[in-house]
Amino acid sequence: MDENKARRVVDALRARGTQADLARVGVYQFGIDIRLPDGRVATWDSDGTAELEAQVMRNGVLVGFVPVIEGSADYSEEQIIDTIVRTDYDAPIATRKATAPPPSEPLPIRGGVFRRFRDGFRYK
């Protein structure tokens, strides 16, 4: 996933109250980390492929995953956000809920005032 796209998706998820962070998994390799309430972390689209999938980790051990979502290579950012929000992570092989949960209290955008300085003005 492109860094700027991942950043926009993270910001939109945080605006919905989802505990999301930008995942930097390699050189020019970005994804989205979703922090789950029980200490697990779902890392979405960090392997550089075009389609969406996720790994669910706890303490560095794989405890679940979201299989590749067919056709997700052409998803818009809104569709990516909807897919991440509607995912049910309770089973080892995650499934999608029929409806998205209601948004909760928005979380602050990461980085604050110094975000653009730290990132070298690479995005708008």
mmCIF file of N, CA and C in Angstrom:
data_model
loop_
_atom_site.group_PDB
_atom_site.id
_atom_site.type_symbol
_atom_site.label_atom_id
_atom_site.label_comp_id
_atom_site.label_asym_id
_atom_site.label_seq_id
_atom_site.Cartn_x
_atom_site.Cartn_y
_atom_site.Cartn_z
ATOM 1 N N MET A 1 0.843 -1.175 0.000
ATOM 2 C CA MET A 1 0.000 0.000 0.000
ATOM 3 C C MET A 1 0.887 1.236 0.000
ATOM 4 N N ASP A 2 0.504 2.208 -0.769
ATOM 5 C CA ASP A 2 1.206 3.484 -0.844
ATOM 6 C C ASP A 2 1.164 4.174 0.528
ATOM 7 N N GLU A 3 2.264 4.812 0.904
ATOM 8 C CA GLU A 3 2.351 5.449 2.228
ATOM 9 C C GLU A 3 1.275 6.495 2.442
ATOM 10 N N ASN A 4 1.055 7.357 1.461
ATOM 11 C CA ASN A 4 0.057 8.411 1.625
ATOM 12 C C ASN A 4 -1.353 7.849 1.725
ATOM 13 N N LYS A 5 -1.638 6.814 0.960
ATOM 14 C CA LYS A 5 -2.943 6.162 1.032
ATOM 15 C C LYS A 5 -3.132 5.515 2.400
ATOM 16 N N ALA A 6 -2.109 4.832 2.877
ATOM 17 C CA ALA A 6 -2.179 4.212 4.203
ATOM 18 C C ALA A 6 -2.387 5.263 5.279
ATOM 19 N N ARG A 7 -1.721 6.379 5.161
ATOM 20 C CA ARG A 7 -1.856 7.466 6.132
ATOM 21 C C ARG A 7 -3.282 8.025 6.138
ATOM 22 N N ARG A 8 -3.874 8.204 4.931
ATOM 23 C CA ARG A 8 -5.248 8.711 4.840
ATOM 24 C C ARG A 8 -6.242 7.718 5.436
ATOM 25 N N VAL A 9 -6.032 6.427 5.174
ATOM 26 C CA VAL A 9 -6.922 5.400 5.733
ATOM 27 C C VAL A 9 -6.811 5.378 7.252
ATOM 28 N N VAL A 10 -5.593 5.466 7.781
ATOM 29 C CA VAL A 10 -5.395 5.488 9.240
ATOM 30 C C VAL A 10 -6.105 6.698 9.844
ATOM 31 N N ASP A 11 -5.959 7.860 9.233
ATOM 32 C CA ASP A 11 -6.612 9.063 9.753
ATOM 33 C C ASP A 11 -8.136 8.912 9.751
ATOM 34 N N ALA A 12 -8.679 8.328 8.685
ATOM 35 C CA ALA A 12 -10.133 8.129 8.607
ATOM 36 C C ALA A 12 -10.605 7.111 9.650
ATOM 37 N N LEU A 13 -9.828 6.057 9.864
ATOM 38 C CA LEU A 13 -10.189 5.061 10.885
ATOM 39 C C LEU A 13 -10.161 5.676 12.282
ATOM 40 N N ARG A 14 -9.148 6.490 12.557
ATOM 41 C CA ARG A 14 -9.062 7.149 13.861
ATOM 42 C C ARG A 14 -10.221 8.130 14.050
ATOM 43 N N ALA A 15 -10.676 8.755 12.964
ATOM 44 C CA ALA A 15 -11.829 9.648 13.047
ATOM 45 C C ALA A 15 -13.097 8.875 13.405
ATOM 46 N N ARG A 16 -13.142 7.584 13.066
ATOM 47 C CA ARG A 16 -14.270 6.719 13.429
ATOM 48 C C ARG A 16 -14.120 6.107 14.821
ATOM 49 N N GLY A 17 -12.992 6.350 15.461
ATOM 50 C CA GLY A 17 -12.779 5.804 16.796
ATOM 51 C C GLY A 17 -12.074 4.466 16.813
ATOM 52 N N THR A 18 -11.523 4.047 15.677
ATOM 53 C CA THR A 18 -10.788 2.780 15.583
ATOM 54 C C THR A 18 -9.330 3.036 15.913
ATOM 55 N N GLN A 19 -8.773 2.210 16.772
ATOM 56 C CA GLN A 19 -7.378 2.359 17.208
ATOM 57 C C GLN A 19 -6.464 1.886 16.083
ATOM 58 N N ALA A 20 -6.114 2.787 15.158
ATOM 59 C CA ALA A 20 -5.302 2.457 13.978
ATOM 60 C C ALA A 20 -4.010 3.254 13.991
ATOM 61 N N ASP A 21 -2.959 2.649 13.453
ATOM 62 C CA ASP A 21 -1.660 3.292 13.321
ATOM 63 C C ASP A 21 -1.045 2.894 11.985
ATOM 64 N N LEU A 22 -0.140 3.729 11.488
ATOM 65 C CA LEU A 22 0.599 3.417 10.281
ATOM 66 C C LEU A 22 1.651 2.361 10.624
ATOM 67 N N ALA A 23 1.660 1.274 9.884
ATOM 68 C CA ALA A 23 2.641 0.206 10.104
ATOM 69 C C ALA A 23 3.775 0.369 9.105
ATOM 70 N N ARG A 24 4.973 0.536 9.613
ATOM 71 C CA ARG A 24 6.171 0.596 8.759
ATOM 72 C C ARG A 24 6.870 -0.748 8.906
ATOM 73 N N VAL A 25 6.712 -1.595 7.901
ATOM 74 C CA VAL A 25 7.211 -2.961 8.014
ATOM 75 C C VAL A 25 8.492 -3.211 7.222
ATOM 76 N N GLY A 26 8.904 -2.260 6.434
ATOM 77 C CA GLY A 26 10.126 -2.410 5.657
ATOM 78 C C GLY A 26 10.429 -1.099 4.964
ATOM 79 N N VAL A 27 11.447 -1.123 4.132
ATOM 80 C CA VAL A 27 11.801 0.072 3.378
ATOM 81 C C VAL A 27 10.718 0.293 2.322
ATOM 82 N N TYR A 28 10.036 1.411 2.409
ATOM 83 C CA TYR A 28 8.937 1.751 1.510
ATOM 84 C C TYR A 28 7.846 0.686 1.496
ATOM 85 N N GLN A 29 7.625 0.057 2.618
ATOM 86 C CA GLN A 29 6.573 -0.938 2.757
ATOM 87 C C GLN A 29 5.714 -0.524 3.938
ATOM 88 N N PHE A 30 4.451 -0.203 3.652
ATOM 89 C CA PHE A 30 3.558 0.339 4.670
ATOM 90 C C PHE A 30 2.280 -0.466 4.734
ATOM 91 N N GLY A 31 1.653 -0.435 5.887
ATOM 92 C CA GLY A 31 0.380 -1.083 6.105
ATOM 93 C C GLY A 31 -0.382 -0.342 7.184
ATOM 94 N N ILE A 32 -1.380 -0.998 7.714
ATOM 95 C CA ILE A 32 -2.227 -0.398 8.735
ATOM 96 C C ILE A 32 -2.312 -1.368 9.913
ATOM 97 N N ASP A 33 -1.952 -0.891 11.101
ATOM 98 C CA ASP A 33 -2.085 -1.679 12.330
ATOM 99 C C ASP A 33 -3.386 -1.315 13.019
ATOM 100 N N ILE A 34 -4.182 -2.333 13.346
ATOM 101 C CA ILE A 34 -5.405 -2.143 14.114
ATOM 102 C C ILE A 34 -5.184 -2.804 15.465
ATOM 103 N N ARG A 35 -5.218 -2.010 16.521
ATOM 104 C CA ARG A 35 -5.033 -2.538 17.874
ATOM 105 C C ARG A 35 -6.380 -3.038 18.387
ATOM 106 N N LEU A 36 -6.441 -4.312 18.713
ATOM 107 C CA LEU A 36 -7.675 -4.925 19.207
ATOM 108 C C LEU A 36 -7.693 -4.880 20.730
ATOM 109 N N PRO A 37 -8.875 -4.875 21.333
ATOM 110 C CA PRO A 37 -8.976 -4.686 22.790
ATOM 111 C C PRO A 37 -8.240 -5.726 23.638
ATOM 112 N N ASP A 38 -8.063 -6.942 23.150
ATOM 113 C CA ASP A 38 -7.445 -7.995 23.969
ATOM 114 C C ASP A 38 -5.934 -8.102 23.783
ATOM 115 N N GLY A 39 -5.305 -7.092 23.195
ATOM 116 C CA GLY A 39 -3.855 -7.093 23.050
ATOM 117 C C GLY A 39 -3.350 -7.589 21.713
ATOM 118 N N ARG A 40 -4.250 -8.044 20.855
ATOM 119 C CA ARG A 40 -3.836 -8.484 19.527
ATOM 120 C C ARG A 40 -3.683 -7.276 18.606
ATOM 121 N N VAL A 41 -2.925 -7.462 17.540
ATOM 122 C CA VAL A 41 -2.736 -6.419 16.526
ATOM 123 C C VAL A 41 -2.971 -7.047 15.159
ATOM 124 N N ALA A 42 -3.886 -6.447 14.390
ATOM 125 C CA ALA A 42 -4.133 -6.883 13.014
ATOM 126 C C ALA A 42 -3.370 -5.946 12.098
ATOM 127 N N THR A 43 -2.466 -6.497 11.307
ATOM 128 C CA THR A 43 -1.680 -5.697 10.366
ATOM 129 C C THR A 43 -2.218 -5.953 8.965
ATOM 130 N N TRP A 44 -2.807 -4.911 8.393
ATOM 131 C CA TRP A 44 -3.427 -4.994 7.077
ATOM 132 C C TRP A 44 -2.452 -4.579 5.985
ATOM 133 N N ASP A 45 -2.407 -5.348 4.919
ATOM 134 C CA ASP A 45 -1.754 -5.014 3.661
ATOM 135 C C ASP A 45 -0.325 -4.525 3.826
ATOM 136 N N SER A 46 0.475 -5.291 4.493
ATOM 137 C CA SER A 46 1.865 -4.891 4.730
ATOM 138 C C SER A 46 2.866 -5.634 3.856
ATOM 139 N N ASP A 47 2.393 -6.525 2.993
ATOM 140 C CA ASP A 47 3.327 -7.357 2.230
ATOM 141 C C ASP A 47 3.606 -6.858 0.817
ATOM 142 N N GLY A 48 3.049 -5.700 0.459
ATOM 143 C CA GLY A 48 3.340 -5.120 -0.841
ATOM 144 C C GLY A 48 2.485 -5.646 -1.978
ATOM 145 N N THR A 49 1.527 -6.522 -1.713
ATOM 146 C CA THR A 49 0.642 -7.005 -2.765
ATOM 147 C C THR A 49 -0.502 -6.020 -2.972
ATOM 148 N N ALA A 50 -1.232 -6.175 -4.058
ATOM 149 C CA ALA A 50 -2.298 -5.230 -4.396
ATOM 150 C C ALA A 50 -3.590 -5.502 -3.629
ATOM 151 N N GLU A 51 -3.839 -6.739 -3.252
ATOM 152 C CA GLU A 51 -5.109 -7.069 -2.601
ATOM 153 C C GLU A 51 -4.978 -7.034 -1.085
ATOM 154 N N LEU A 52 -6.120 -6.807 -0.430
ATOM 155 C CA LEU A 52 -6.144 -6.693 1.027
ATOM 156 C C LEU A 52 -6.108 -8.054 1.709
ATOM 157 N N GLU A 53 -5.341 -8.148 2.747
ATOM 158 C CA GLU A 53 -5.315 -9.293 3.656
ATOM 159 C C GLU A 53 -4.670 -8.802 4.943
ATOM 160 N N ALA A 54 -4.803 -9.586 6.004
ATOM 161 C CA ALA A 54 -4.245 -9.152 7.289
ATOM 162 C C ALA A 54 -3.734 -10.344 8.076
ATOM 163 N N GLN A 55 -2.774 -10.041 8.948
ATOM 164 C CA GLN A 55 -2.276 -11.010 9.918
ATOM 165 C C GLN A 55 -2.679 -10.503 11.295
ATOM 166 N N VAL A 56 -3.117 -11.396 12.156
ATOM 167 C CA VAL A 56 -3.467 -11.023 13.524
ATOM 168 C C VAL A 56 -2.423 -11.641 14.442
ATOM 169 N N MET A 57 -1.705 -10.787 15.160
ATOM 170 C CA MET A 57 -0.592 -11.230 15.994
ATOM 171 C C MET A 57 -0.844 -10.883 17.458
ATOM 172 N N ARG A 58 -0.324 -11.724 18.337
ATOM 173 C CA ARG A 58 -0.291 -11.428 19.766
ATOM 174 C C ARG A 58 1.088 -11.804 20.266
ATOM 175 N N ASN A 59 1.819 -10.826 20.804
ATOM 176 C CA ASN A 59 3.171 -11.037 21.318
ATOM 177 C C ASN A 59 4.082 -11.692 20.289
ATOM 178 N N GLY A 60 3.958 -11.280 19.031
ATOM 179 C CA GLY A 60 4.814 -11.799 17.978
ATOM 180 C C GLY A 60 4.435 -13.157 17.438
ATOM 181 N N VAL A 61 3.307 -13.703 17.870
ATOM 182 C CA VAL A 61 2.859 -15.021 17.425
ATOM 183 C C VAL A 61 1.585 -14.850 16.594
ATOM 184 N N LEU A 62 1.547 -15.485 15.438
ATOM 185 C CA LEU A 62 0.372 -15.431 14.586
ATOM 186 C C LEU A 62 -0.774 -16.190 15.245
ATOM 187 N N VAL A 63 -1.893 -15.489 15.511
ATOM 188 C CA VAL A 63 -3.041 -16.125 16.147
ATOM 189 C C VAL A 63 -4.274 -16.116 15.258
ATOM 190 N N GLY A 64 -4.176 -15.488 14.102
ATOM 191 C CA GLY A 64 -5.295 -15.449 13.178
ATOM 192 C C GLY A 64 -4.913 -14.690 11.925
ATOM 193 N N PHE A 65 -5.801 -14.696 10.963
ATOM 194 C CA PHE A 65 -5.540 -13.954 9.741
ATOM 195 C C PHE A 65 -6.847 -13.653 9.028
ATOM 196 N N VAL A 66 -6.767 -12.693 8.132
ATOM 197 C CA VAL A 66 -7.871 -12.372 7.238
ATOM 198 C C VAL A 66 -7.410 -12.799 5.855
ATOM 199 N N PRO A 67 -8.101 -13.771 5.244
ATOM 200 C CA PRO A 67 -7.667 -14.228 3.919
ATOM 201 C C PRO A 67 -7.764 -13.109 2.888
ATOM 202 N N VAL A 68 -7.066 -13.293 1.778
ATOM 203 C CA VAL A 68 -7.090 -12.312 0.692
ATOM 204 C C VAL A 68 -8.533 -12.058 0.275
ATOM 205 N N ILE A 69 -8.894 -10.795 0.159
ATOM 206 C CA ILE A 69 -10.240 -10.406 -0.248
ATOM 207 C C ILE A 69 -10.210 -10.200 -1.760
ATOM 208 N N GLU A 70 -10.889 -11.081 -2.465
ATOM 209 C CA GLU A 70 -10.885 -11.043 -3.930
ATOM 210 C C GLU A 70 -11.472 -9.722 -4.426
ATOM 211 N N GLY A 71 -10.816 -9.135 -5.402
ATOM 212 C CA GLY A 71 -11.289 -7.890 -5.996
ATOM 213 C C GLY A 71 -10.905 -6.643 -5.235
ATOM 214 N N SER A 72 -10.198 -6.793 -4.111
ATOM 215 C CA SER A 72 -9.871 -5.631 -3.278
ATOM 216 C C SER A 72 -8.746 -4.779 -3.863
ATOM 217 N N ALA A 73 -8.104 -5.238 -4.911
ATOM 218 C CA ALA A 73 -7.053 -4.445 -5.548
ATOM 219 C C ALA A 73 -7.625 -3.155 -6.131
ATOM 220 N N ASP A 74 -8.906 -3.177 -6.451
ATOM 221 C CA ASP A 74 -9.560 -2.006 -7.044
ATOM 222 C C ASP A 74 -10.407 -1.228 -6.043
ATOM 223 N N TYR A 75 -10.297 -1.525 -4.754
ATOM 224 C CA TYR A 75 -11.097 -0.837 -3.739
ATOM 225 C C TYR A 75 -10.679 0.625 -3.607
ATOM 226 N N SER A 76 -11.674 1.458 -3.362
ATOM 227 C CA SER A 76 -11.393 2.854 -3.022
ATOM 228 C C SER A 76 -11.017 2.910 -1.539
ATOM 229 N N GLU A 77 -10.559 4.055 -1.092
ATOM 230 C CA GLU A 77 -10.196 4.192 0.324
ATOM 231 C C GLU A 77 -11.406 3.965 1.230
ATOM 232 N N GLU A 78 -12.583 4.411 0.810
ATOM 233 C CA GLU A 78 -13.793 4.208 1.612
ATOM 234 C C GLU A 78 -14.123 2.728 1.743
ATOM 235 N N GLN A 79 -13.933 1.968 0.668
ATOM 236 C CA GLN A 79 -14.179 0.530 0.719
ATOM 237 C C GLN A 79 -13.159 -0.174 1.612
ATOM 238 N N ILE A 80 -11.912 0.278 1.587
ATOM 239 C CA ILE A 80 -10.889 -0.295 2.462
ATOM 240 C C ILE A 80 -11.254 -0.041 3.917
ATOM 241 N N ILE A 81 -11.666 1.182 4.216
ATOM 242 C CA ILE A 81 -12.064 1.535 5.587
ATOM 243 C C ILE A 81 -13.245 0.681 6.028
ATOM 244 N N ASP A 82 -14.252 0.545 5.155
ATOM 245 C CA ASP A 82 -15.432 -0.264 5.490
ATOM 246 C C ASP A 82 -15.049 -1.717 5.727
ATOM 247 N N THR A 83 -14.147 -2.247 4.918
ATOM 248 C CA THR A 83 -13.712 -3.638 5.083
ATOM 249 C C THR A 83 -13.011 -3.838 6.421
ATOM 250 N N ILE A 84 -12.134 -2.925 6.779
ATOM 251 C CA ILE A 84 -11.395 -3.051 8.046
ATOM 252 C C ILE A 84 -12.344 -2.936 9.232
ATOM 253 N N VAL A 85 -13.278 -2.012 9.168
ATOM 254 C CA VAL A 85 -14.216 -1.794 10.284
ATOM 255 C C VAL A 85 -15.171 -2.976 10.442
ATOM 256 N N ARG A 86 -15.582 -3.585 9.332
ATOM 257 C CA ARG A 86 -16.559 -4.675 9.391
ATOM 258 C C ARG A 86 -15.948 -6.037 9.685
ATOM 259 N N THR A 87 -14.658 -6.135 9.805
ATOM 260 C CA THR A 87 -14.018 -7.431 10.041
ATOM 261 C C THR A 87 -14.236 -7.879 11.479
ATOM 262 N N ASP A 88 -14.605 -9.150 11.634
ATOM 263 C CA ASP A 88 -14.778 -9.775 12.948
ATOM 264 C C ASP A 88 -13.526 -10.618 13.223
ATOM 265 N N TYR A 89 -12.706 -10.167 14.167
ATOM 266 C CA TYR A 89 -11.415 -10.789 14.435
ATOM 267 C C TYR A 89 -11.478 -11.906 15.476
ATOM 268 N N ASP A 90 -12.654 -12.295 15.925
ATOM 269 C CA ASP A 90 -12.758 -13.250 17.030
ATOM 270 C C ASP A 90 -12.372 -14.678 16.652
ATOM 271 N N ALA A 91 -12.570 -15.079 15.418
ATOM 272 C CA ALA A 91 -12.201 -16.429 14.981
ATOM 273 C C ALA A 91 -10.777 -16.410 14.411
ATOM 274 N N PRO A 92 -10.091 -17.547 14.421
ATOM 275 C CA PRO A 92 -8.736 -17.580 13.848
ATOM 276 C C PRO A 92 -8.706 -17.154 12.375
ATOM 277 N N ILE A 93 -9.727 -17.531 11.612
ATOM 278 C CA ILE A 93 -9.874 -17.044 10.244
ATOM 279 C C ILE A 93 -10.996 -16.019 10.282
ATOM 280 N N ALA A 94 -10.615 -14.755 10.204
ATOM 281 C CA ALA A 94 -11.570 -13.668 10.389
ATOM 282 C C ALA A 94 -12.608 -13.637 9.279
ATOM 283 N N THR A 95 -13.799 -13.164 9.641
ATOM 284 C CA THR A 95 -14.892 -13.013 8.693
ATOM 285 C C THR A 95 -15.361 -11.567 8.708
ATOM 286 N N ARG A 96 -16.250 -11.241 7.783
ATOM 287 C CA ARG A 96 -16.789 -9.887 7.743
ATOM 288 C C ARG A 96 -18.196 -9.880 8.298
ATOM 289 N N LYS A 97 -18.493 -8.854 9.104
ATOM 290 C CA LYS A 97 -19.830 -8.672 9.649
ATOM 291 C C LYS A 97 -20.747 -8.134 8.555
ATOM 292 N N ALA A 98 -22.044 -8.379 8.712
ATOM 293 C CA ALA A 98 -23.010 -7.910 7.719
ATOM 294 C C ALA A 98 -23.105 -6.387 7.703
ATOM 295 N N THR A 99 -22.999 -5.787 8.884
ATOM 296 C CA THR A 99 -23.074 -4.328 8.976
ATOM 297 C C THR A 99 -21.896 -3.804 9.782
ATOM 298 N N ALA A 100 -21.531 -2.576 9.500
ATOM 299 C CA ALA A 100 -20.429 -1.950 10.233
ATOM 300 C C ALA A 100 -20.917 -1.485 11.596
ATOM 301 N N PRO A 101 -20.097 -1.612 12.640
ATOM 302 C CA PRO A 101 -20.494 -1.086 13.944
ATOM 303 C C PRO A 101 -20.564 0.437 13.891
ATOM 304 N N PRO A 102 -21.363 1.034 14.756
ATOM 305 C CA PRO A 102 -21.454 2.500 14.740
ATOM 306 C C PRO A 102 -20.129 3.123 15.152
ATOM 307 N N PRO A 103 -19.806 4.295 14.597
ATOM 308 C CA PRO A 103 -18.555 4.965 14.977
ATOM 309 C C PRO A 103 -18.573 5.337 16.455
ATOM 310 N N SER A 104 -17.421 5.303 17.063
ATOM 311 C CA SER A 104 -17.314 5.725 18.457
ATOM 312 C C SER A 104 -16.603 7.066 18.520
ATOM 313 N N GLU A 105 -16.235 7.480 19.705
ATOM 314 C CA GLU A 105 -15.573 8.773 19.905
ATOM 315 C C GLU A 105 -14.296 8.850 19.064
ATOM 316 N N PRO A 106 -14.122 9.923 18.266
ATOM 317 C CA PRO A 106 -12.910 10.036 17.436
ATOM 318 C C PRO A 106 -11.643 10.077 18.281
ATOM 319 N N LEU A 107 -10.593 9.472 17.752
ATOM 320 C CA LEU A 107 -9.290 9.491 18.398
ATOM 321 C C LEU A 107 -8.452 10.595 17.764
ATOM 322 N N PRO A 108 -7.509 11.168 18.507
ATOM 323 C CA PRO A 108 -6.674 12.227 17.910
ATOM 324 C C PRO A 108 -5.787 11.666 16.799
ATOM 325 N N ILE A 109 -5.526 12.518 15.827
ATOM 326 C CA ILE A 109 -4.635 12.144 14.732
ATOM 327 C C ILE A 109 -3.216 12.070 15.286
ATOM 328 N N ARG A 110 -2.496 11.021 14.921
ATOM 329 C CA ARG A 110 -1.131 10.829 15.409
ATOM 330 C C ARG A 110 -0.185 11.864 14.826
ATOM 331 N N GLY A 111 0.735 12.364 15.628
ATOM 332 C CA GLY A 111 1.788 13.235 15.148
ATOM 333 C C GLY A 111 1.659 14.673 15.570
ATOM 334 N N GLY A 112 0.431 15.148 15.712
ATOM 335 C CA GLY A 112 0.228 16.516 16.158
ATOM 336 C C GLY A 112 0.879 17.555 15.259
ATOM 337 N N VAL A 113 1.366 18.609 15.872
ATOM 338 C CA VAL A 113 1.910 19.753 15.163
ATOM 339 C C VAL A 113 3.149 19.392 14.352
ATOM 340 N N PHE A 114 3.954 18.505 14.838
ATOM 341 C CA PHE A 114 5.238 18.212 14.201
ATOM 342 C C PHE A 114 5.162 17.116 13.144
ATOM 343 N N ARG A 115 3.969 16.641 12.843
ATOM 344 C CA ARG A 115 3.823 15.537 11.902
ATOM 345 C C ARG A 115 4.416 15.868 10.527
ATOM 346 N N ARG A 116 4.082 17.008 9.988
ATOM 347 C CA ARG A 116 4.599 17.367 8.658
ATOM 348 C C ARG A 116 6.104 17.583 8.681
ATOM 349 N N PHE A 117 6.635 18.139 9.760
ATOM 350 C CA PHE A 117 8.083 18.344 9.848
ATOM 351 C C PHE A 117 8.816 17.005 9.913
ATOM 352 N N ARG A 118 8.317 16.107 10.738
ATOM 353 C CA ARG A 118 8.957 14.807 10.915
ATOM 354 C C ARG A 118 8.932 13.992 9.626
ATOM 355 N N ASP A 119 7.873 14.118 8.853
ATOM 356 C CA ASP A 119 7.732 13.333 7.631
ATOM 357 C C ASP A 119 8.293 14.023 6.403
ATOM 358 N N GLY A 120 8.882 15.190 6.587
ATOM 359 C CA GLY A 120 9.562 15.849 5.473
ATOM 360 C C GLY A 120 8.645 16.423 4.408
ATOM 361 N N PHE A 121 7.440 16.806 4.766
ATOM 362 C CA PHE A 121 6.493 17.436 3.831
ATOM 363 C C PHE A 121 6.223 16.575 2.604
ATOM 364 N N ARG A 122 6.140 15.245 2.794
ATOM 365 C CA ARG A 122 5.950 14.347 1.672
ATOM 366 C C ARG A 122 4.501 14.198 1.263
ATOM 367 N N TYR A 123 3.561 14.730 1.990
ATOM 368 C CA TYR A 123 2.143 14.540 1.687
ATOM 369 C C TYR A 123 1.411 15.849 1.904
ATOM 370 N N LYS A 124 0.180 15.863 1.396
ATOM 371 C CA LYS A 124 -0.652 17.065 1.543
ATOM 372 C C LYS A 124 -1.627 16.890 2.666
#
